[in-house]
Amino acid sequence: MNYLLHLATIFSIQVLLVQSMNLALGFTGILALSTIAFFGIGAYTSALLTLNGVPFIVAFLAAGILPAILGLLLGLTSLRLRADYLGIVTLAFGQIVISVMQNWDGLTNGALGLAKIPKPVIFGFTFDGKLEFFLLTFFLSTLLMFFLFRLLKSPFGRVLETIREDEVAAMSLGKNTVKYKLIAFGVGAAIAGFAGSLFAHFITFINPQSFVLDELS
């Protein structure tokens, strides 16, 4: 039973990660290969904050906000590029993130990673059991998925689909396509960061090798 709960929890986290990619590539047509980097940034952010006594809820929010900010900054410098060049830039960004994780020993503990990451504590309740953590992950994942579903069914989401199918047509309708792509990129980065936070607190140990591209397979 514990093994099934373990698999179900990992599956819920991976669903969030895949939906982050789907928002960029599937709905907007952005060839972004930086999802795993934002996943790692979220994981390290949440782990470092909670290891230093910050409450889980604050750390979880920060794990989404920081990747979103970095995603917006990356998007500002790269989203005007053609798809193949954009893929190269975002892939390079991911490699830079891994390099920082490996070499900034004073912050990330380098290749040794971060151990003994605390389980989430919310309103005095510790989610340290397999069932409790699965329920927390399922709830947060469902909440984020509902937000994403509503976003994509809104006029904003329809503009994203128009951009994916024909960006020139979207521009001819007066839509600022770069702005829409930038928002989608930032939201996708935030969702990946939230997934990273859940991953870190579930596994309780992370290192740079946890966030190589193979993690998406």
XYZ file of C-alpha atoms in Angstrom:
217
model
C 0.000 0.000 0.000
C 2.824 2.395 0.873
C 4.439 1.689 -2.493
C 1.212 2.490 -4.345
C 0.859 5.736 -2.395
C 4.468 6.571 -3.261
C 3.776 6.021 -6.962
C 0.524 7.997 -6.799
C 2.298 10.945 -5.167
C 5.101 10.959 -7.739
C 2.494 10.688 -10.494
C 0.606 13.727 -9.151
C 3.820 15.750 -9.081
C 4.772 14.656 -12.596
C 1.320 15.593 -13.895
C 1.950 19.157 -12.721
C 5.358 19.152 -14.367
C 3.943 17.911 -17.664
C 1.128 20.473 -17.559
C 3.743 23.182 -17.129
C 5.322 22.030 -20.391
C 1.907 21.648 -22.003
C 1.005 25.266 -21.264
C 4.084 26.490 -23.108
C 4.369 23.992 -25.951
C 0.929 22.432 -26.296
C -1.236 25.525 -25.934
C 1.092 28.336 -26.987
C 3.592 26.658 -29.285
C 6.631 27.823 -27.314
C 9.530 25.375 -27.624
C 10.781 25.866 -24.065
C 13.276 23.328 -22.724
C 13.687 24.995 -19.344
C 10.808 23.337 -17.468
C 13.088 20.985 -15.544
C 15.239 23.977 -14.519
C 12.243 25.752 -12.984
C 11.302 22.455 -11.324
C 14.746 22.389 -9.716
C 14.654 26.053 -8.733
C 11.334 25.492 -6.986
C 12.667 22.429 -5.196
C 15.826 24.148 -3.962
C 13.954 27.311 -2.983
C 11.436 25.430 -0.861
C 14.054 23.115 0.639
C 16.468 25.902 1.586
C 13.760 28.048 3.128
C 12.249 25.286 5.252
C 15.690 24.048 6.327
C 16.218 27.568 7.677
C 12.968 27.615 9.621
C 10.608 29.250 7.127
C 7.049 27.818 7.287
C 6.136 25.438 4.481
C 3.285 27.583 3.133
C 5.636 30.554 2.679
C 8.311 28.328 1.144
C 5.770 26.729 -1.210
C 4.594 30.118 -2.461
C 8.188 31.281 -2.901
C 8.907 28.108 -4.878
C 6.381 29.284 -7.453
C 7.118 33.003 -7.362
C 10.893 32.811 -7.915
C 10.663 30.567 -11.014
C 7.891 32.812 -12.360
C 10.124 35.891 -12.018
C 13.075 34.107 -13.609
C 10.771 32.784 -16.325
C 9.581 36.301 -17.117
C 13.161 37.566 -17.277
C 14.196 34.666 -19.511
C 11.138 35.200 -21.673
C 11.846 38.904 -22.110
C 15.218 38.069 -23.633
C 14.269 35.022 -25.694
C 10.594 34.813 -26.707
C 11.134 36.907 -29.851
C 13.490 34.238 -31.179
C 12.483 31.567 -33.682
C 11.474 28.205 -32.243
C 14.799 26.426 -32.794
C 16.858 29.290 -31.343
C 14.432 29.603 -28.443
C 14.905 25.916 -27.703
C 18.678 26.361 -27.629
C 18.497 29.385 -25.311
C 16.108 27.728 -22.849
C 18.160 24.518 -22.881
C 21.290 26.566 -22.127
C 19.448 28.251 -19.251
C 18.721 24.821 -17.790
C 22.391 23.873 -17.979
C 23.354 27.119 -16.240
C 20.913 26.333 -13.421
C 22.422 22.849 -12.992
C 25.911 24.377 -12.954
C 24.888 26.836 -10.220
C 23.418 23.985 -8.166
C 26.647 22.012 -8.504
C 29.113 24.801 -7.829
C 27.501 27.217 -5.349
C 28.509 25.083 -2.385
C 27.743 27.761 0.186
C 24.090 27.835 -0.814
C 23.199 24.493 -2.389
C 25.836 22.220 -0.791
C 27.051 21.444 -4.286
C 26.976 17.904 -5.635
C 26.234 16.557 -2.144
C 22.796 18.145 -2.301
C 20.371 18.916 0.495
C 19.325 16.220 2.936
C 16.781 15.992 5.753
C 14.349 18.334 4.028
C 11.455 18.633 6.484
C 8.001 17.325 5.728
C 5.324 20.015 5.285
C 3.750 21.407 8.434
C 0.469 23.279 7.936
C -1.481 24.703 10.880
C 0.484 22.488 13.242
C -0.175 19.258 11.328
C 2.834 17.414 9.906
C 2.313 15.573 6.622
C 4.890 12.882 7.333
C 2.927 9.761 6.404
C 2.543 8.383 2.876
C -1.228 8.806 2.905
C -1.135 12.295 4.404
C 1.445 13.495 1.882
C -0.462 11.972 -1.016
C -3.643 13.755 0.067
C -1.746 17.051 0.356
C -0.156 16.583 -3.064
C -3.448 15.533 -4.627
C -5.223 18.570 -3.163
C -2.581 21.085 -4.242
C -2.195 19.477 -7.674
C -5.958 19.481 -8.211
C -6.135 23.134 -7.159
C -3.390 24.126 -9.578
C -4.884 22.014 -12.368
C -8.279 23.650 -11.847
C -6.654 27.088 -12.071
C -4.875 26.061 -15.257
C -8.067 24.600 -16.748
C -10.006 27.793 -16.067
C -7.174 29.883 -17.487
C -7.069 27.915 -20.729
C -10.869 28.029 -21.140
C -10.881 31.802 -20.701
C -10.447 34.391 -23.492
C -6.767 34.443 -22.514
C -6.483 30.734 -23.281
C -8.197 31.153 -26.640
C -5.656 33.809 -27.579
C -2.862 31.372 -26.702
C -4.376 28.781 -29.023
C -4.618 31.392 -31.787
C -0.951 32.242 -31.302
C -0.058 28.561 -31.548
C -2.010 28.090 -34.781
C -1.143 31.391 -36.482
C 0.771 34.087 -34.640
C 0.513 36.504 -37.568
C -3.285 36.210 -37.480
C -3.274 36.910 -33.744
C -1.143 40.004 -34.317
C -3.485 41.173 -37.079
C -6.309 41.059 -34.516
C -4.395 43.534 -32.381
C -3.075 41.033 -29.844
C 0.330 41.630 -28.287
C 1.557 38.088 -28.835
C 4.821 38.583 -26.954
C 2.897 39.672 -23.850
C 0.621 36.636 -23.999
C 3.529 34.258 -24.536
C 5.423 35.912 -21.695
C 2.518 35.416 -19.277
C 2.114 31.784 -20.360
C 5.839 31.221 -19.907
C 5.794 32.753 -16.425
C 2.731 30.782 -15.308
C 4.277 27.578 -16.630
C 7.482 28.296 -14.713
C 5.486 28.880 -11.515
C 3.631 25.570 -11.885
C 6.937 23.755 -12.417
C 8.280 25.457 -9.286
C 5.290 24.345 -7.213
C 5.834 20.792 -8.468
C 9.494 21.055 -7.465
C 8.543 22.094 -3.943
C 6.286 19.065 -3.506
C 8.994 16.812 -4.935
C 11.659 18.092 -2.537
C 9.506 17.676 0.555
C 8.331 14.245 -0.514
C 11.766 12.791 -1.334
C 13.494 14.815 1.462
C 16.793 14.754 -0.457
C 17.742 16.582 -3.638
C 20.947 17.164 -5.554
C 21.723 18.599 -9.006
C 21.325 15.208 -10.678
C 17.676 15.184 -9.596
C 17.015 17.856 -12.215
C 18.642 16.715 -15.426
C 16.499 16.418 -18.554
C 16.015 12.670 -18.021
C 13.758 13.568 -15.079
C 11.069 14.488 -17.608
C 11.047 11.022 -19.157
